[in-house]
Amino acid sequence: MIHHFAVGDLSCAVVSDGQPRPPLEPPLAEFFTPDTGVPERELRAAAADRTTLTCGYNCLFVETGAGLAVIDTGLGRDFTGYGPYMTPLVGKLGDGLAEAGFAASEVAAVVFTHLHEDHTRGAVGAFPDATAYAHAAEVAFWKDATSLPDVRRGPALEAIRVFGERLREVEYGAEILPHVHTVDAAGHTPGHTAILLRSRGERLLCVGDSFYDPLQLAHPAWRTPWDHEAERSVRSRRRILAWAADESVPVHAYHLPFPGLGRIERRGDAFAWRPLA
Ligand SMILES: [Zn+2]
């Protein structure tokens, strides 16, 4: 699945690495748990009749003045980690890339919002000529996270290893490629980075894993088990949502249903998701 659009002079395409649909969807109760501060009855009341989360993997290609860039890269072709039912449904980035008319060798830059495996695996060995970009704190965190089990830490280390000297460590508030800027979204992981595209007065804010589901707009304090820094993740989510809402910045959300493009609206102290038509 491919969705072409533009941000000012930047040609963009959302290429799906996978879009599982009902009934092959993860339960909401795996994302919002009593351990992360969401009691079961609260989840039931908020979700109405819905019991699953429609989780997309929306990789974003941007044709920059410095070549073709991709922001986050999905789970990769041979991923089996989410169980056999998911395997045929994900890892489709390479097919989508070809369908969009790009060659893997054309990809000059791989921008990681963070180094969780569903953002990095698709890049491993796929883009031989690309320079990778990740926040310095993100790279340091995974290198130092010796207390995390190998199954969680391994994919990040593999991405760091594979890119080697082609990995550039960046800071927040930087223009890392022409018209491509990093924005502080720390908390989901210590170096979690939103990406702002800005061209000819138009903008698009790629929020990475700032939220997984519109329920987190209605309930910005709701966390998931994958948010490494609880309070910081909530602060970042509120700040990003408020900014996007108040300045009407269109948003690209990696995990919302394909293509994950929409706007944020204020609803009192909380927010709502308006998918782009
Ligand atoms: Zn993540």
mmCIF file of C-alpha atoms and ligand atoms in Angstrom:
data_model
loop_
_atom_site.group_PDB
_atom_site.id
_atom_site.type_symbol
_atom_site.label_atom_id
_atom_site.label_comp_id
_atom_site.label_asym_id
_atom_site.label_seq_id
_atom_site.Cartn_x
_atom_site.Cartn_y
_atom_site.Cartn_z
ATOM 1 C CA MET A 1 0.000 0.000 0.000
ATOM 2 C CA ILE A 2 1.344 3.397 -1.050
ATOM 3 C CA HIS A 3 0.021 6.902 -0.492
ATOM 4 C CA HIS A 4 1.709 9.741 -2.389
ATOM 5 C CA PHE A 5 1.458 13.358 -1.244
ATOM 6 C CA ALA A 6 3.581 16.487 -0.954
ATOM 7 C CA VAL A 7 4.734 18.829 1.781
ATOM 8 C CA GLY A 8 5.599 22.049 -0.061
ATOM 9 C CA ASP A 9 8.306 21.052 -2.543
ATOM 10 C CA LEU A 10 8.948 17.696 -0.880
ATOM 11 C CA SER A 11 7.479 14.661 -2.641
ATOM 12 C CA CYS A 12 6.481 12.116 -0.021
ATOM 13 C CA ALA A 13 5.054 8.623 0.035
ATOM 14 C CA VAL A 14 3.772 6.524 2.899
ATOM 15 C CA VAL A 15 4.693 2.919 2.142
ATOM 16 C CA SER A 16 3.127 0.337 4.415
ATOM 17 C CA ASP A 17 5.320 -2.356 5.904
ATOM 18 C CA GLY A 18 2.102 -4.063 6.948
ATOM 19 C CA GLN A 19 -1.461 -3.358 7.992
ATOM 20 C CA PRO A 20 -3.012 -6.253 9.907
ATOM 21 C CA ARG A 21 -6.817 -6.055 9.948
ATOM 22 C CA PRO A 22 -9.452 -7.701 12.155
ATOM 23 C CA PRO A 23 -9.519 -10.409 13.358
ATOM 24 C CA LEU A 24 -5.690 -10.485 13.135
ATOM 25 C CA GLU A 25 -5.160 -7.538 15.438
ATOM 26 C CA PRO A 26 -3.553 -7.283 18.867
ATOM 27 C CA PRO A 27 -5.858 -6.842 21.881
ATOM 28 C CA LEU A 28 -6.129 -3.308 23.253
ATOM 29 C CA ALA A 29 -5.557 -4.837 26.682
ATOM 30 C CA GLU A 30 -1.951 -5.626 25.677
ATOM 31 C CA PHE A 31 -1.296 -1.934 25.039
ATOM 32 C CA PHE A 32 -3.162 -0.377 27.964
ATOM 33 C CA THR A 33 -2.701 -2.368 31.140
ATOM 34 C CA PRO A 34 -3.267 -1.883 34.863
ATOM 35 C CA ASP A 35 0.542 -1.865 35.177
ATOM 36 C CA THR A 36 0.758 1.203 32.959
ATOM 37 C CA GLY A 37 -2.009 2.918 34.915
ATOM 38 C CA VAL A 38 -5.052 1.990 32.838
ATOM 39 C CA PRO A 39 -7.551 -0.067 34.889
ATOM 40 C CA GLU A 40 -9.495 -2.613 32.862
ATOM 41 C CA ARG A 41 -12.880 -0.995 33.518
ATOM 42 C CA GLU A 42 -11.526 2.394 32.372
ATOM 43 C CA LEU A 43 -10.274 0.826 29.146
ATOM 44 C CA ARG A 44 -13.616 -0.908 28.576
ATOM 45 C CA ALA A 45 -15.526 2.317 29.145
ATOM 46 C CA ALA A 46 -13.272 4.354 26.834
ATOM 47 C CA ALA A 47 -13.035 1.838 24.007
ATOM 48 C CA ALA A 48 -16.787 1.223 23.763
ATOM 49 C CA ASP A 49 -17.212 -2.038 21.839
ATOM 50 C CA ARG A 50 -13.689 -2.133 20.446
ATOM 51 C CA THR A 51 -11.319 -4.773 21.861
ATOM 52 C CA THR A 52 -8.386 -4.620 19.409
ATOM 53 C CA LEU A 53 -5.954 -2.016 18.130
ATOM 54 C CA THR A 54 -5.498 -1.458 14.388
ATOM 55 C CA CYS A 55 -1.730 -1.189 14.294
ATOM 56 C CA GLY A 56 -0.165 -0.039 11.042
ATOM 57 C CA TYR A 57 3.505 0.260 10.139
ATOM 58 C CA ASN A 58 3.619 3.442 8.055
ATOM 59 C CA CYS A 59 7.095 4.076 6.672
ATOM 60 C CA LEU A 60 7.511 7.552 5.207
ATOM 61 C CA PHE A 61 9.656 8.293 2.149
ATOM 62 C CA VAL A 62 10.728 11.870 1.455
ATOM 63 C CA GLU A 63 12.570 13.069 -1.640
ATOM 64 C CA THR A 64 14.984 15.597 -0.182
ATOM 65 C CA GLY A 65 17.608 17.730 -1.888
ATOM 66 C CA ALA A 66 20.135 15.280 -0.443
ATOM 67 C CA GLY A 67 18.465 12.200 -1.906
ATOM 68 C CA LEU A 68 15.693 9.816 -0.965
ATOM 69 C CA ALA A 69 15.122 9.432 2.780
ATOM 70 C CA VAL A 70 12.967 6.935 4.653
ATOM 71 C CA ILE A 71 11.699 7.554 8.177
ATOM 72 C CA ASP A 72 11.393 4.218 10.036
ATOM 73 C CA THR A 73 11.512 0.923 8.221
ATOM 74 C CA GLY A 74 9.111 -1.669 9.624
ATOM 75 C CA LEU A 75 9.751 -5.200 10.787
ATOM 76 C CA GLY A 76 11.715 -6.624 7.871
ATOM 77 C CA ARG A 77 10.998 -9.532 5.609
ATOM 78 C CA ASP A 78 11.764 -12.481 7.857
ATOM 79 C CA PHE A 79 10.249 -11.283 11.112
ATOM 80 C CA THR A 80 8.602 -14.024 13.161
ATOM 81 C CA GLY A 81 8.688 -12.420 16.598
ATOM 82 C CA TYR A 82 4.981 -11.550 16.872
ATOM 83 C CA GLY A 83 3.871 -15.125 16.157
ATOM 84 C CA PRO A 84 3.134 -17.010 12.957
ATOM 85 C CA TYR A 85 -0.114 -15.208 12.147
ATOM 86 C CA MET A 86 1.691 -11.853 11.847
ATOM 87 C CA THR A 87 4.606 -13.044 9.726
ATOM 88 C CA PRO A 88 2.817 -12.922 6.351
ATOM 89 C CA LEU A 89 1.213 -9.572 7.221
ATOM 90 C CA VAL A 90 4.343 -7.497 7.767
ATOM 91 C CA GLY A 91 7.776 -6.975 6.223
ATOM 92 C CA LYS A 92 6.319 -5.538 3.021
ATOM 93 C CA LEU A 93 8.436 -2.400 2.836
ATOM 94 C CA GLY A 94 10.725 -3.778 0.108
ATOM 95 C CA ASP A 95 7.769 -4.703 -2.124
ATOM 96 C CA GLY A 96 6.181 -1.297 -1.544
ATOM 97 C CA LEU A 97 9.419 0.485 -2.336
ATOM 98 C CA ALA A 98 9.618 -1.252 -5.714
ATOM 99 C CA GLU A 99 5.944 -0.573 -6.393
ATOM 100 C CA ALA A 100 6.518 3.115 -5.616
ATOM 101 C CA GLY A 101 9.211 3.107 -8.303
ATOM 102 C CA PHE A 102 12.240 3.406 -6.024
ATOM 103 C CA ALA A 103 15.294 1.158 -5.853
ATOM 104 C CA ALA A 104 16.817 0.264 -2.490
ATOM 105 C CA SER A 105 20.143 1.618 -3.762
ATOM 106 C CA GLU A 106 18.498 5.032 -4.215
ATOM 107 C CA VAL A 107 17.813 5.369 -0.491
ATOM 108 C CA ALA A 108 20.399 7.858 0.716
ATOM 109 C CA ALA A 109 19.164 8.294 4.288
ATOM 110 C CA VAL A 110 17.411 6.184 6.913
ATOM 111 C CA VAL A 111 16.010 8.296 9.737
ATOM 112 C CA PHE A 112 15.052 6.427 12.897
ATOM 113 C CA THR A 113 12.573 7.987 15.313
ATOM 114 C CA HIS A 114 13.948 5.404 17.754
ATOM 115 C CA LEU A 115 15.527 1.966 17.718
ATOM 116 C CA HIS A 116 12.644 -0.360 18.596
ATOM 117 C CA GLU A 117 12.653 -3.366 16.308
ATOM 118 C CA ASP A 118 9.446 -2.498 14.454
ATOM 119 C CA HIS A 119 11.232 0.658 13.239
ATOM 120 C CA THR A 120 14.700 -0.735 12.516
ATOM 121 C CA ARG A 121 14.516 -4.330 11.302
ATOM 122 C CA GLY A 122 13.443 -3.369 7.793
ATOM 123 C CA ALA A 123 16.630 -1.326 7.379
ATOM 124 C CA VAL A 124 19.068 -4.049 8.330
ATOM 125 C CA GLY A 125 20.960 -4.990 5.197
ATOM 126 C CA ALA A 126 18.331 -3.345 2.978
ATOM 127 C CA PHE A 127 19.910 -0.004 2.091
ATOM 128 C CA PRO A 128 23.621 -0.520 1.435
ATOM 129 C CA ASP A 129 24.364 3.072 0.454
ATOM 130 C CA ALA A 130 22.298 4.869 3.072
ATOM 131 C CA THR A 131 23.476 6.979 5.975
ATOM 132 C CA ALA A 132 21.394 6.352 9.116
ATOM 133 C CA TYR A 133 20.341 8.998 11.642
ATOM 134 C CA ALA A 134 19.361 8.421 15.270
ATOM 135 C CA HIS A 135 19.485 10.557 18.395
ATOM 136 C CA ALA A 136 22.752 10.297 20.333
ATOM 137 C CA ALA A 137 20.873 9.486 23.564
ATOM 138 C CA GLU A 138 19.048 6.669 21.777
ATOM 139 C CA VAL A 139 22.245 5.064 20.558
ATOM 140 C CA ALA A 140 23.868 5.435 23.984
ATOM 141 C CA PHE A 141 20.802 3.991 25.748
ATOM 142 C CA TRP A 142 20.767 0.756 23.758
ATOM 143 C CA LYS A 143 24.519 0.323 23.954
ATOM 144 C CA ASP A 144 24.357 0.693 27.742
ATOM 145 C CA ALA A 145 21.095 -1.194 28.393
ATOM 146 C CA THR A 146 22.788 -4.356 29.597
ATOM 147 C CA SER A 147 19.951 -5.069 32.038
ATOM 148 C CA LEU A 148 17.418 -5.486 29.212
ATOM 149 C CA PRO A 149 16.935 -8.978 27.815
ATOM 150 C CA ASP A 150 18.720 -9.738 24.536
ATOM 151 C CA VAL A 151 15.413 -10.183 22.734
ATOM 152 C CA ARG A 152 14.585 -6.509 23.391
ATOM 153 C CA ARG A 153 18.065 -5.073 22.996
ATOM 154 C CA GLY A 154 19.335 -7.197 20.131
ATOM 155 C CA PRO A 155 17.566 -5.515 17.198
ATOM 156 C CA ALA A 156 18.752 -2.028 18.229
ATOM 157 C CA LEU A 157 22.319 -3.252 18.579
ATOM 158 C CA GLU A 158 22.058 -4.984 15.225
ATOM 159 C CA ALA A 159 20.956 -1.753 13.519
ATOM 160 C CA ILE A 160 23.797 0.143 15.210
ATOM 161 C CA ARG A 161 26.267 -2.547 14.121
ATOM 162 C CA VAL A 162 25.049 -2.863 10.536
ATOM 163 C CA PHE A 163 25.198 0.880 9.863
ATOM 164 C CA GLY A 164 28.478 1.201 11.742
ATOM 165 C CA GLU A 165 30.279 4.297 10.552
ATOM 166 C CA ARG A 166 27.292 5.158 8.367
ATOM 167 C CA LEU A 167 25.253 5.933 11.536
ATOM 168 C CA ARG A 168 25.124 9.627 12.447
ATOM 169 C CA GLU A 169 24.149 10.525 15.992
ATOM 170 C CA VAL A 170 22.004 13.659 16.055
ATOM 171 C CA GLU A 171 20.515 16.070 18.599
ATOM 172 C CA TYR A 172 17.069 17.690 18.900
ATOM 173 C CA GLY A 173 16.393 20.915 17.020
ATOM 174 C CA ALA A 174 18.696 20.057 14.110
ATOM 175 C CA GLU A 175 18.122 20.151 10.349
ATOM 176 C CA ILE A 176 19.589 16.726 9.573
ATOM 177 C CA LEU A 177 18.687 16.795 5.864
ATOM 178 C CA PRO A 178 17.341 19.687 3.768
ATOM 179 C CA HIS A 179 13.882 20.587 5.203
ATOM 180 C CA VAL A 180 14.016 17.637 7.668
ATOM 181 C CA HIS A 181 14.255 18.640 11.343
ATOM 182 C CA THR A 182 14.485 16.706 14.614
ATOM 183 C CA VAL A 183 12.047 17.465 17.454
ATOM 184 C CA ASP A 184 12.263 16.385 21.114
ATOM 185 C CA ALA A 185 9.775 13.572 21.742
ATOM 186 C CA ALA A 186 11.765 11.742 24.413
ATOM 187 C CA GLY A 187 10.154 9.308 26.810
ATOM 188 C CA HIS A 188 8.851 6.468 24.690
ATOM 189 C CA THR A 189 12.591 5.784 24.512
ATOM 190 C CA PRO A 190 15.309 8.072 25.884
ATOM 191 C CA GLY A 191 16.168 9.420 22.417
ATOM 192 C CA HIS A 192 12.727 9.162 20.820
ATOM 193 C CA THR A 193 12.598 11.813 18.089
ATOM 194 C CA ALA A 194 9.756 13.367 16.150
ATOM 195 C CA ILE A 195 10.615 14.530 12.626
ATOM 196 C CA LEU A 196 9.328 17.816 11.219
ATOM 197 C CA LEU A 197 9.231 18.329 7.457
ATOM 198 C CA ARG A 198 9.036 21.988 6.486
ATOM 199 C CA SER A 199 8.885 23.364 2.949
ATOM 200 C CA ARG A 200 7.302 26.480 1.416
ATOM 201 C CA GLY A 201 5.197 27.188 4.498
ATOM 202 C CA GLU A 202 3.831 23.640 4.685
ATOM 203 C CA ARG A 203 4.674 21.245 7.465
ATOM 204 C CA LEU A 204 4.263 17.623 8.502
ATOM 205 C CA LEU A 205 5.125 16.283 11.934
ATOM 206 C CA CYS A 206 6.071 12.590 12.104
ATOM 207 C CA VAL A 207 5.376 11.625 15.690
ATOM 208 C CA GLY A 208 6.863 8.119 15.694
ATOM 209 C CA ASP A 209 5.511 6.216 18.701
ATOM 210 C CA SER A 210 4.204 9.259 20.579
ATOM 211 C CA PHE A 211 0.893 7.376 20.449
ATOM 212 C CA TYR A 212 -0.337 4.012 19.163
ATOM 213 C CA ASP A 213 -4.056 4.606 19.147
ATOM 214 C CA PRO A 214 -6.489 7.539 19.160
ATOM 215 C CA LEU A 215 -7.395 6.503 22.724
ATOM 216 C CA GLN A 216 -4.119 8.131 23.779
ATOM 217 C CA LEU A 217 -5.334 11.445 22.365
ATOM 218 C CA ALA A 218 -8.505 11.265 24.425
ATOM 219 C CA HIS A 219 -6.357 10.063 27.361
ATOM 220 C CA PRO A 220 -2.875 11.566 26.952
ATOM 221 C CA ALA A 221 -1.751 10.103 30.291
ATOM 222 C CA TRP A 222 -2.275 6.548 29.037
ATOM 223 C CA ARG A 223 1.011 4.778 28.528
ATOM 224 C CA THR A 224 1.950 1.445 27.027
ATOM 225 C CA PRO A 225 4.397 -1.192 28.257
ATOM 226 C CA TRP A 226 6.810 0.017 25.552
ATOM 227 C CA ASP A 227 7.247 3.516 26.974
ATOM 228 C CA HIS A 228 10.611 3.315 28.700
ATOM 229 C CA GLU A 229 10.311 6.582 30.650
ATOM 230 C CA ALA A 230 6.752 6.851 31.947
ATOM 231 C CA GLU A 231 6.344 10.473 33.003
ATOM 232 C CA ARG A 232 8.570 11.866 30.285
ATOM 233 C CA SER A 233 6.587 10.006 27.618
ATOM 234 C CA VAL A 234 3.352 11.577 28.859
ATOM 235 C CA ARG A 235 4.877 15.070 28.952
ATOM 236 C CA SER A 236 6.209 14.674 25.425
ATOM 237 C CA ARG A 237 2.892 13.361 24.127
ATOM 238 C CA ARG A 238 0.989 16.310 25.617
ATOM 239 C CA ARG A 239 3.520 18.815 24.258
ATOM 240 C CA ILE A 240 3.500 17.343 20.742
ATOM 241 C CA LEU A 241 -0.285 17.024 20.615
ATOM 242 C CA ALA A 242 -0.781 20.573 21.889
ATOM 243 C CA TRP A 243 1.654 21.956 19.329
ATOM 244 C CA ALA A 244 0.106 20.057 16.421
ATOM 245 C CA ALA A 245 -3.393 21.069 17.500
ATOM 246 C CA ASP A 246 -2.689 24.741 18.189
ATOM 247 C CA GLU A 247 -0.644 25.314 15.032
ATOM 248 C CA SER A 248 -2.715 22.983 12.822
ATOM 249 C CA VAL A 249 0.371 20.975 11.878
ATOM 250 C CA PRO A 250 -0.603 17.849 9.916
ATOM 251 C CA VAL A 251 0.660 14.674 11.561
ATOM 252 C CA HIS A 252 2.091 11.372 10.353
ATOM 253 C CA ALA A 253 1.530 8.646 12.957
ATOM 254 C CA TYR A 254 3.568 5.505 12.393
ATOM 255 C CA HIS A 255 1.185 3.052 14.051
ATOM 256 C CA LEU A 256 -2.240 4.455 13.163
ATOM 257 C CA PRO A 257 -4.180 2.788 10.329
ATOM 258 C CA PHE A 258 -2.620 3.359 6.883
ATOM 259 C CA PRO A 259 -1.545 5.937 5.840
ATOM 260 C CA GLY A 260 -1.514 7.390 9.358
ATOM 261 C CA LEU A 261 -1.981 10.977 8.176
ATOM 262 C CA GLY A 262 -4.292 13.328 10.042
ATOM 263 C CA ARG A 263 -4.789 16.344 12.236
ATOM 264 C CA ILE A 264 -5.035 16.808 15.972
ATOM 265 C CA GLU A 265 -7.933 18.725 17.515
ATOM 266 C CA ARG A 266 -8.302 19.969 21.082
ATOM 267 C CA ARG A 267 -11.034 18.457 23.249
ATOM 268 C CA GLY A 268 -10.824 20.293 26.585
ATOM 269 C CA ASP A 269 -7.688 18.980 28.305
ATOM 270 C CA ALA A 270 -7.383 16.206 25.751
ATOM 271 C CA PHE A 271 -7.328 15.738 21.987
ATOM 272 C CA ALA A 272 -8.960 13.944 19.069
ATOM 273 C CA TRP A 273 -7.655 12.436 15.816
ATOM 274 C CA ARG A 274 -9.029 13.583 12.476
ATOM 275 C CA PRO A 275 -7.736 11.336 9.679
ATOM 276 C CA LEU A 276 -7.018 13.189 6.430
ATOM 277 C CA ALA A 277 -9.702 12.389 3.885
HETATM 278 ZN ZN ZN B 1 8.527 2.056 19.835
#
